[in-house]
PDB file of C-alpha atoms in Angstrom:
ATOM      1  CA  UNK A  19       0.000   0.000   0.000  1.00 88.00           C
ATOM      2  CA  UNK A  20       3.047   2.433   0.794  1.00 87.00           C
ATOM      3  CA  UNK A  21       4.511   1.597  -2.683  1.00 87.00           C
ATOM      4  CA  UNK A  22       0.633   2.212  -4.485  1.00 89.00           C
ATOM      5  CA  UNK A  23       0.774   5.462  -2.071  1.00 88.00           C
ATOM      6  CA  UNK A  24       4.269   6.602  -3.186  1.00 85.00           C
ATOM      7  CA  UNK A  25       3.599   6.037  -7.006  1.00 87.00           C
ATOM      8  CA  UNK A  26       0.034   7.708  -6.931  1.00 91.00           C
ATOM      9  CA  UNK A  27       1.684  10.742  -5.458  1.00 89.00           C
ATOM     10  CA  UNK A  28       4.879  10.689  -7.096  1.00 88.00           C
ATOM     11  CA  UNK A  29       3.236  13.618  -9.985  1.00 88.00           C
ATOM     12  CA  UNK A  30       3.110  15.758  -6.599  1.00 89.00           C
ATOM     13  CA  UNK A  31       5.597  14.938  -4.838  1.00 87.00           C
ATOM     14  CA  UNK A  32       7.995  15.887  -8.440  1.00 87.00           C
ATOM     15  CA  UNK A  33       6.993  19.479  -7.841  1.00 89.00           C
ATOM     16  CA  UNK A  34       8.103  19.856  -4.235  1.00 89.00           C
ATOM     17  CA  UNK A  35      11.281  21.611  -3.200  1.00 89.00           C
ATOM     18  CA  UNK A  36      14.442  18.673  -3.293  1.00 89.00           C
ATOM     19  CA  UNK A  37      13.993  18.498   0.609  1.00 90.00           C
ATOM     20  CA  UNK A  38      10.911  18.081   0.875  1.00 90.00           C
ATOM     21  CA  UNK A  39      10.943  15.167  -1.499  1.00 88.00           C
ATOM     22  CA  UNK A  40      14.179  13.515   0.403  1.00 90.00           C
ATOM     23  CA  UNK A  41      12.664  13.974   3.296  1.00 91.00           C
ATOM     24  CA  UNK A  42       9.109  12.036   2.264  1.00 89.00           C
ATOM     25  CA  UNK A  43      10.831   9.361   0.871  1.00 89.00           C
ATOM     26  CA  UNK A  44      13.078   8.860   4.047  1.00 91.00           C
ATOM     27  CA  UNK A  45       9.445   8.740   5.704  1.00 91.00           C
ATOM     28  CA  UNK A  46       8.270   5.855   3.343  1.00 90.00           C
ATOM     29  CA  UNK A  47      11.263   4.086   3.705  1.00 90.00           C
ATOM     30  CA  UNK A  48      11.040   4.238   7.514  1.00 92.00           C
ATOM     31  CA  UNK A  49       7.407   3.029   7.648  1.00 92.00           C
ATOM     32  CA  UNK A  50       8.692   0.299   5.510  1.00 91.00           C
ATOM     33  CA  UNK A  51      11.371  -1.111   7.687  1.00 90.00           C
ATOM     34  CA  UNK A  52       9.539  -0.946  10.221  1.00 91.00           C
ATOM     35  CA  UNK A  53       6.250  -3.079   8.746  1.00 91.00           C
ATOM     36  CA  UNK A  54       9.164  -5.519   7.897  1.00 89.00           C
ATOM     37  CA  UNK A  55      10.734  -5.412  11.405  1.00 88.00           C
ATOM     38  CA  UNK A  56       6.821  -6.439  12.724  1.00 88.00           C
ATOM     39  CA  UNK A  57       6.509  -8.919  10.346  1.00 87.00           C
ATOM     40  CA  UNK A  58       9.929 -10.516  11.480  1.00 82.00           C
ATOM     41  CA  UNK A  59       8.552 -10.258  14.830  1.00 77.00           C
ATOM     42  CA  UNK A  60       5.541 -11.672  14.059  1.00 81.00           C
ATOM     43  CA  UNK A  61       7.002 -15.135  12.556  1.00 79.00           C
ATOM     44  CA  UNK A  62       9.492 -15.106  15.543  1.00 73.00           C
ATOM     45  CA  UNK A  63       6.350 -15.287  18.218  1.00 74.00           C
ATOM     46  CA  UNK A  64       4.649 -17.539  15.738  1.00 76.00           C
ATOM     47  CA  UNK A  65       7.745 -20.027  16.025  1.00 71.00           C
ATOM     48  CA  UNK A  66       7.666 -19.348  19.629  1.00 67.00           C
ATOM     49  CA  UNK A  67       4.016 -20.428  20.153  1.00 70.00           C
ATOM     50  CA  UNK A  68       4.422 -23.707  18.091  1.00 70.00           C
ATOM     51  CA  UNK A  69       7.533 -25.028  20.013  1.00 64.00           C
ATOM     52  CA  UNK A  70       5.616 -23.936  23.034  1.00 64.00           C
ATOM     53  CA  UNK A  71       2.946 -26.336  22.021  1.00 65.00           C
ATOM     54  CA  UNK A  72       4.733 -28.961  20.543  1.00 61.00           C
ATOM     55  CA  UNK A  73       6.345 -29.288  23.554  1.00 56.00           C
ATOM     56  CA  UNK A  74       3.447 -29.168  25.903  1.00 56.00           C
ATOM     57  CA  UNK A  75       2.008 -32.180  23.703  1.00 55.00           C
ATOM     58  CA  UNK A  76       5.376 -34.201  23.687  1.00 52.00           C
ATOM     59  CA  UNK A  77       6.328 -34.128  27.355  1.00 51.00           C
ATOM     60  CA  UNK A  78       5.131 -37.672  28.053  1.00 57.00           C
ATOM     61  CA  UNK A  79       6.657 -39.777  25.280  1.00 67.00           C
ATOM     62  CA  UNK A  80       6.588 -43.622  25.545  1.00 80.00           C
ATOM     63  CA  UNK A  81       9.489 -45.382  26.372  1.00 86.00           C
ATOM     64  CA  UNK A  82      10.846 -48.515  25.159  1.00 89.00           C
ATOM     65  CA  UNK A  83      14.188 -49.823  24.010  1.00 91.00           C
ATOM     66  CA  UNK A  84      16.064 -48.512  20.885  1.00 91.00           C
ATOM     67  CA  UNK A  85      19.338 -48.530  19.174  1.00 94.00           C
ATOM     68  CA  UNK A  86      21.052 -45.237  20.135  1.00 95.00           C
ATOM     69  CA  UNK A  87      23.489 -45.339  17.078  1.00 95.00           C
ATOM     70  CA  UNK A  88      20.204 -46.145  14.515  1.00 93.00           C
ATOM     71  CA  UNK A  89      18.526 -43.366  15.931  1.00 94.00           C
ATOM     72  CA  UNK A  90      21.316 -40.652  16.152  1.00 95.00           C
ATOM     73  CA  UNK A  91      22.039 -41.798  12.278  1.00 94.00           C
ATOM     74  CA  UNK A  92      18.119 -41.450  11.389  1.00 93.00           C
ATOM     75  CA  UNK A  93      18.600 -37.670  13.025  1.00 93.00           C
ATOM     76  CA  UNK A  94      21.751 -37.173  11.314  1.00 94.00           C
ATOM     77  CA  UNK A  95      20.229 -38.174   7.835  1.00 91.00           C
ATOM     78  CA  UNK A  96      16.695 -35.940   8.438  1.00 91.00           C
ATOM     79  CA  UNK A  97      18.578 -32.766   9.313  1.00 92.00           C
ATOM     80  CA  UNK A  98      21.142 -32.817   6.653  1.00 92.00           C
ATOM     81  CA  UNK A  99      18.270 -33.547   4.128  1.00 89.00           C
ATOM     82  CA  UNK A 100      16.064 -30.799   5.847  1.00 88.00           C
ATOM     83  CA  UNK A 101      18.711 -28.230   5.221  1.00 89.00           C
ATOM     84  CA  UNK A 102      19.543 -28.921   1.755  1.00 88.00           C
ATOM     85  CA  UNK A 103      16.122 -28.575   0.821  1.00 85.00           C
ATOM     86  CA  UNK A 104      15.886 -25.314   2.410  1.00 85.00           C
ATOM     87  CA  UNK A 105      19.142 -24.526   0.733  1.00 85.00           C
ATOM     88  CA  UNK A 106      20.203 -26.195  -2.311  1.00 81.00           C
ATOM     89  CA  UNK A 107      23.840 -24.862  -1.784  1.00 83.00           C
ATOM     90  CA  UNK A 108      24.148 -26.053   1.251  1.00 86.00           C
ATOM     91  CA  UNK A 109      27.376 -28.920   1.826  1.00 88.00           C
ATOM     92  CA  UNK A 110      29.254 -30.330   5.012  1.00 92.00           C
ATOM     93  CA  UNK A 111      31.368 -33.351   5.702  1.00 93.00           C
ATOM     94  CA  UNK A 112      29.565 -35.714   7.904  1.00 95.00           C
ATOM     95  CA  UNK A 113      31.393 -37.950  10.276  1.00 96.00           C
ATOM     96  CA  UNK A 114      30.372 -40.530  12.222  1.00 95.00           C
ATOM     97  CA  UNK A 115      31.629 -42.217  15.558  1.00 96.00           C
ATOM     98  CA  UNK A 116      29.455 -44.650  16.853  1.00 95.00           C
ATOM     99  CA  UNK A 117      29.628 -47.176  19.535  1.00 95.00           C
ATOM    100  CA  UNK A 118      28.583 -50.619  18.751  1.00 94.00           C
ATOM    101  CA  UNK A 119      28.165 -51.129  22.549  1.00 92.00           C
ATOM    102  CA  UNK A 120      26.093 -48.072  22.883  1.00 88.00           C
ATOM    103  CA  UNK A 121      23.215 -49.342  21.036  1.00 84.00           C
ATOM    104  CA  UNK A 122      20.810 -50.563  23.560  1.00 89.00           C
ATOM    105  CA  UNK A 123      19.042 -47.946  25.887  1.00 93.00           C
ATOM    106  CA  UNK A 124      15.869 -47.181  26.744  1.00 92.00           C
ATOM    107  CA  UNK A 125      14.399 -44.039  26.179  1.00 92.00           C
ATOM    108  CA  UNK A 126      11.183 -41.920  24.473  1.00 91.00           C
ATOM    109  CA  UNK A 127      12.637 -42.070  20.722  1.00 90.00           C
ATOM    110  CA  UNK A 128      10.720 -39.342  19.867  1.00 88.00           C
ATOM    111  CA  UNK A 129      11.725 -36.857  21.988  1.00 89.00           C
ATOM    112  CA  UNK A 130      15.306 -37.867  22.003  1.00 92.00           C
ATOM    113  CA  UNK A 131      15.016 -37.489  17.786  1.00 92.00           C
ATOM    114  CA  UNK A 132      14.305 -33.623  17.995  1.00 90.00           C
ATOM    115  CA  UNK A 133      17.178 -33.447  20.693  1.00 93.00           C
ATOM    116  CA  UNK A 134      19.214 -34.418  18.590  1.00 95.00           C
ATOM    117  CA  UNK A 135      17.715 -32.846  15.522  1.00 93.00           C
ATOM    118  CA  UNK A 136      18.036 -29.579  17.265  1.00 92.00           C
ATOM    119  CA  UNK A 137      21.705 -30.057  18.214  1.00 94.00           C
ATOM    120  CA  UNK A 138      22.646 -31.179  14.701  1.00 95.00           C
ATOM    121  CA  UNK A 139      20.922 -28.402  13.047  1.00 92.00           C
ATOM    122  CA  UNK A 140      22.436 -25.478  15.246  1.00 92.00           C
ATOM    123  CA  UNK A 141      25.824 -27.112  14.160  1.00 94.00           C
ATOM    124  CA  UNK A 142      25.100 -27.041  10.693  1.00 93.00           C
ATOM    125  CA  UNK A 143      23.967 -23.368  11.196  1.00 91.00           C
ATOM    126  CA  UNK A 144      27.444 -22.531  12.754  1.00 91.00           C
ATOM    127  CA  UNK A 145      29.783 -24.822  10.124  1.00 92.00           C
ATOM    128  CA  UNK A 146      27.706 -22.716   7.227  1.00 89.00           C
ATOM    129  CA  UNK A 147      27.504 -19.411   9.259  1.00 88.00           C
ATOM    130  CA  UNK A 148      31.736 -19.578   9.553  1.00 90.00           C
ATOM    131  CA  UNK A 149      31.809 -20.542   5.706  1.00 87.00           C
ATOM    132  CA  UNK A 150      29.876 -17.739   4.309  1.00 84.00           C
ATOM    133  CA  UNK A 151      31.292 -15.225   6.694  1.00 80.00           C
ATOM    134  CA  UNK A 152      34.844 -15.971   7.095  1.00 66.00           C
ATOM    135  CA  UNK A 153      36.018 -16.374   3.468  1.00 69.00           C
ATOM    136  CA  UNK A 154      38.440 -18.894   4.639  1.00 71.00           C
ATOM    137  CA  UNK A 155      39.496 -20.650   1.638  1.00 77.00           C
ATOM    138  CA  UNK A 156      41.369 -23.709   3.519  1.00 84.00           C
ATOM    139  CA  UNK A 157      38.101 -24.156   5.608  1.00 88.00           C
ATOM    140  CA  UNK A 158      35.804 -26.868   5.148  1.00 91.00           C
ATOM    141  CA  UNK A 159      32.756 -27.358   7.034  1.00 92.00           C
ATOM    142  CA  UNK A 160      32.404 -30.431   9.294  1.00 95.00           C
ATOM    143  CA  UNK A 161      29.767 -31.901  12.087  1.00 96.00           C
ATOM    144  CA  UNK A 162      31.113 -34.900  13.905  1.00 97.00           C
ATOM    145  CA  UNK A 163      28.315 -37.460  15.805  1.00 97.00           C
ATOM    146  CA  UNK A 164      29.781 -40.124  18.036  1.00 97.00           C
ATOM    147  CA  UNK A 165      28.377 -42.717  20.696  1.00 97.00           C
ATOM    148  CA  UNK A 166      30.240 -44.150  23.768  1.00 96.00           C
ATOM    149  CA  UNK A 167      29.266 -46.461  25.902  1.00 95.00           C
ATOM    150  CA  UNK A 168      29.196 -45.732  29.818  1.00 94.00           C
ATOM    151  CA  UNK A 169      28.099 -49.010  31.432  1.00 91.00           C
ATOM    152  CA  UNK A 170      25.055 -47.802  33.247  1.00 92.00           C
ATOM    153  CA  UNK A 171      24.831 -44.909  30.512  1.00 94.00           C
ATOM    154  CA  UNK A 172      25.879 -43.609  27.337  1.00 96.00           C
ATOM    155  CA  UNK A 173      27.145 -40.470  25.839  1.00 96.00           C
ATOM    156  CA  UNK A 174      26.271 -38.551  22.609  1.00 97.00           C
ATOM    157  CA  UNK A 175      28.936 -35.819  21.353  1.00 97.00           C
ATOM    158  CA  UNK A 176      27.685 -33.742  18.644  1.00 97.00           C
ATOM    159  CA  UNK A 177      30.554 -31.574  17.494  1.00 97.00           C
ATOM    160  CA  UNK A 178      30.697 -28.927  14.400  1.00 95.00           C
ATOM    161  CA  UNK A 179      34.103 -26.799  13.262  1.00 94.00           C
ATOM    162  CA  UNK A 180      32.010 -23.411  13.054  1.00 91.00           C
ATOM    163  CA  UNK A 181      31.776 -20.168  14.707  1.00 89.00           C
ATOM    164  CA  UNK A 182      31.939 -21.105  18.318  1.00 90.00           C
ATOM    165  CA  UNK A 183      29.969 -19.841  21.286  1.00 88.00           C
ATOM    166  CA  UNK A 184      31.535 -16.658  23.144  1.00 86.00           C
ATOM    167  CA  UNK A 185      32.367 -17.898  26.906  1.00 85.00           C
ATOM    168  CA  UNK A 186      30.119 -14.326  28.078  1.00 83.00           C
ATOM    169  CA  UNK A 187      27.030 -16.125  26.586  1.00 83.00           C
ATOM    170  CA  UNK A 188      27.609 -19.941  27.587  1.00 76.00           C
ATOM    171  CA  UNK A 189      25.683 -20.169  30.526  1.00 78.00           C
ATOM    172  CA  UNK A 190      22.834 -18.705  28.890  1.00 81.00           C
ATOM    173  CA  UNK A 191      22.662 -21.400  25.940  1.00 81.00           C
ATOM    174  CA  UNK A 192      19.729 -23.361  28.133  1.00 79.00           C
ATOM    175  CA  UNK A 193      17.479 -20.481  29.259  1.00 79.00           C
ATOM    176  CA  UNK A 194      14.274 -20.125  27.109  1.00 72.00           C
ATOM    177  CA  UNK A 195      14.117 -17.773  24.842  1.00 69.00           C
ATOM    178  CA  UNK A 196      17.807 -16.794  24.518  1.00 65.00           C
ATOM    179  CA  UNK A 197      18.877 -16.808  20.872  1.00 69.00           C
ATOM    180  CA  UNK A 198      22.240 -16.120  18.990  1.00 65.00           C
ATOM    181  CA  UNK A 199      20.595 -16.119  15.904  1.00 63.00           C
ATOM    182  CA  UNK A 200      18.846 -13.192  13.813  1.00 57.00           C
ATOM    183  CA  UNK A 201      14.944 -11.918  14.197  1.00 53.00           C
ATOM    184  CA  UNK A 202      12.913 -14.799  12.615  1.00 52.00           C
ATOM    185  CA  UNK A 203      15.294 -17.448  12.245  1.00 58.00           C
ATOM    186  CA  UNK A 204      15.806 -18.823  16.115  1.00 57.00           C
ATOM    187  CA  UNK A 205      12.963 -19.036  18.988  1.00 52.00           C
ATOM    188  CA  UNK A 206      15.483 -19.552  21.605  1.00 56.00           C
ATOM    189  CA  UNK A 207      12.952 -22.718  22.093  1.00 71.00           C
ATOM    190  CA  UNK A 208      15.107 -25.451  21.062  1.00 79.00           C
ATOM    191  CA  UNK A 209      18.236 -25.884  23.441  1.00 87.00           C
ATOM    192  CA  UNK A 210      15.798 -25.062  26.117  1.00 85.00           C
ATOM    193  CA  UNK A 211      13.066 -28.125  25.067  1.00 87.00           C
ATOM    194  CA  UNK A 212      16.295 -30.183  24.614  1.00 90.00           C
ATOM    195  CA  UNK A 213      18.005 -29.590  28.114  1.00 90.00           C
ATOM    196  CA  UNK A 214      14.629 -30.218  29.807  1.00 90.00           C
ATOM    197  CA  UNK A 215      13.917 -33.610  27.630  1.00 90.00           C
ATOM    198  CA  UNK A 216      17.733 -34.599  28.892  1.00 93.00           C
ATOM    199  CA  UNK A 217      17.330 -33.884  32.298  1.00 92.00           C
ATOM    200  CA  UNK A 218      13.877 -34.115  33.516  1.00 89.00           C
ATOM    201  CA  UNK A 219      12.419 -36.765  31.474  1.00 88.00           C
ATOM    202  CA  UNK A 220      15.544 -38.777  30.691  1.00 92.00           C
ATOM    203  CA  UNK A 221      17.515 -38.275  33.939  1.00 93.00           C
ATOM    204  CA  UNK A 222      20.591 -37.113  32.095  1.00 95.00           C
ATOM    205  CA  UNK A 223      22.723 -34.337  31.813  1.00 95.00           C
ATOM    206  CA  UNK A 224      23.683 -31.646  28.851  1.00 95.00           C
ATOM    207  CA  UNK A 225      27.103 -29.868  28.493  1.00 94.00           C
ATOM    208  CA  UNK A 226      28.530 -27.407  25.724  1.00 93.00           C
ATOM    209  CA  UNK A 227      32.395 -27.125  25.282  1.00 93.00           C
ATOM    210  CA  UNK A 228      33.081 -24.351  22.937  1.00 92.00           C
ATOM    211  CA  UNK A 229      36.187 -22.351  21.590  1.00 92.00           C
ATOM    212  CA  UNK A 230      35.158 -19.031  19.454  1.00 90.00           C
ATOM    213  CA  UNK A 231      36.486 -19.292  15.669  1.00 88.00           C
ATOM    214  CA  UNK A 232      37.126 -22.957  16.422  1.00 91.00           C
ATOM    215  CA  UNK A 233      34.037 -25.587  17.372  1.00 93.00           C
ATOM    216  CA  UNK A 234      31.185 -26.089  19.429  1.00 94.00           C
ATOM    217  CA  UNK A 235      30.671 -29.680  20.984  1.00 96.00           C
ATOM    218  CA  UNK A 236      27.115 -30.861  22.516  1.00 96.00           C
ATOM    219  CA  UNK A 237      27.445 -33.525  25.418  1.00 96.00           C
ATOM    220  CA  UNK A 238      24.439 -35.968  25.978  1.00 97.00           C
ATOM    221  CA  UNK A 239      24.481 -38.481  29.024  1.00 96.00           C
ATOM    222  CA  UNK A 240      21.990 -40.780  29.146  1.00 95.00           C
ATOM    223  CA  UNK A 241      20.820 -43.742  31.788  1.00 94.00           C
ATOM    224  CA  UNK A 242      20.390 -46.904  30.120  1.00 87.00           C
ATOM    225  CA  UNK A 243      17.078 -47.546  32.208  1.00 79.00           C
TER     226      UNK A 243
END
């Protein structure tokens, strides 16, 4: 409507003194950054409210025994074929560690998928972030899963070579709401949801290691019963 506005009035706005003119247009422009700015807004909230639900629905997910390393690979596989589809250009060396003896546990698959679907996906955001951003040409992005077997638990390492995670902002990582990312592309929803399906339905723990410039490495402990 602000463009229709501008070009109905533009046979006016011709004759006005040169100021005047700048001075509208610097208006238009203004109103239009800051519909945009609202409409980021908006689709942040709107992410907000579905994780909110989503989670609300999946807080009491059925156990029952599982192979850890099938499931961490079925993760692995959905996010790296979620973000090429959102971005055809998108590339990153995928390595795999996985613990033969790690297999069995028991746990609520489905909540443990978008753990680790969340964890996965912010280190593909950080390996891409560092590759489009740093112009190094030597650099090569890469996101590492492994298993290990604890006896009476197990351990999940997901580790990407990206941007890091600034030691000031660390202890923040788990708090819902917080976000590194830009307006409209994080809720601040997901490490949050993740920490709480670790520790309060799973009885494990959650840990970030982190050097700026260097990596970022996600530590899940899990109970085997």
């Amino acid at each position: 409507m602000l463009d229709e506005l501008k070009e109905a009035a533009d046979p006016g706005i011709a004759t006005l003194d040169e100021d005047i003119r700048a001075e509208i247009d610097e208006v238009v422009q203004m109103l239009t950054g800051n519909l945009e700015k609202i409409a980021e807004h908006g689709r942040r909230a709107d992410g907000i409210v579905k994780s909110m639900l989503e989670h609300s629905r999946g807080v009491s997910g059925e156990r029952r025994e599982v192979d850890l390393n099938a499931l961490v690979d079925e993760a692995l596989n959905l996010a790296y074929h979620g973000a090429r589809a959102q971005d055809a250009g998108f590339n990153i060396t995928l390595e795999r560690d996985l613990d033969p003896a790690a297999a069995a546990i028991e746990l609520a698959p489905q909540e443990m998928t978008r753990v680790f679907l969340n964890l996965i996906g912010n280190g593909f955001y950080a390996a891409n972030k560092r590759a489009r951003s740093n112009g190094e040409a030597a650099y090569r992005p890469t996101l590492m899963v492994s298993t290990r077997d604890l006896g009476e638990a197990v351990e999940v390492r997901v580790r990407d070579n990206g941007t890091g995670i600034p030691p000031e902002i660390r202890d923040k990582l788990f708090q819902p709401f917080f976000t590194t990312k830009p307006t409209g592309e994080g809720t601040g929803l997901g490490l949050s949801i993740s920490y709480d399906i670790v520790t309060q339905q799973h009885g494990g723990a959650i840990e970030v290691d982190s050097k700026e410039g260097a990596y970022t490495e996600f530590t899940v402990r899990l109970p085997r019963h």
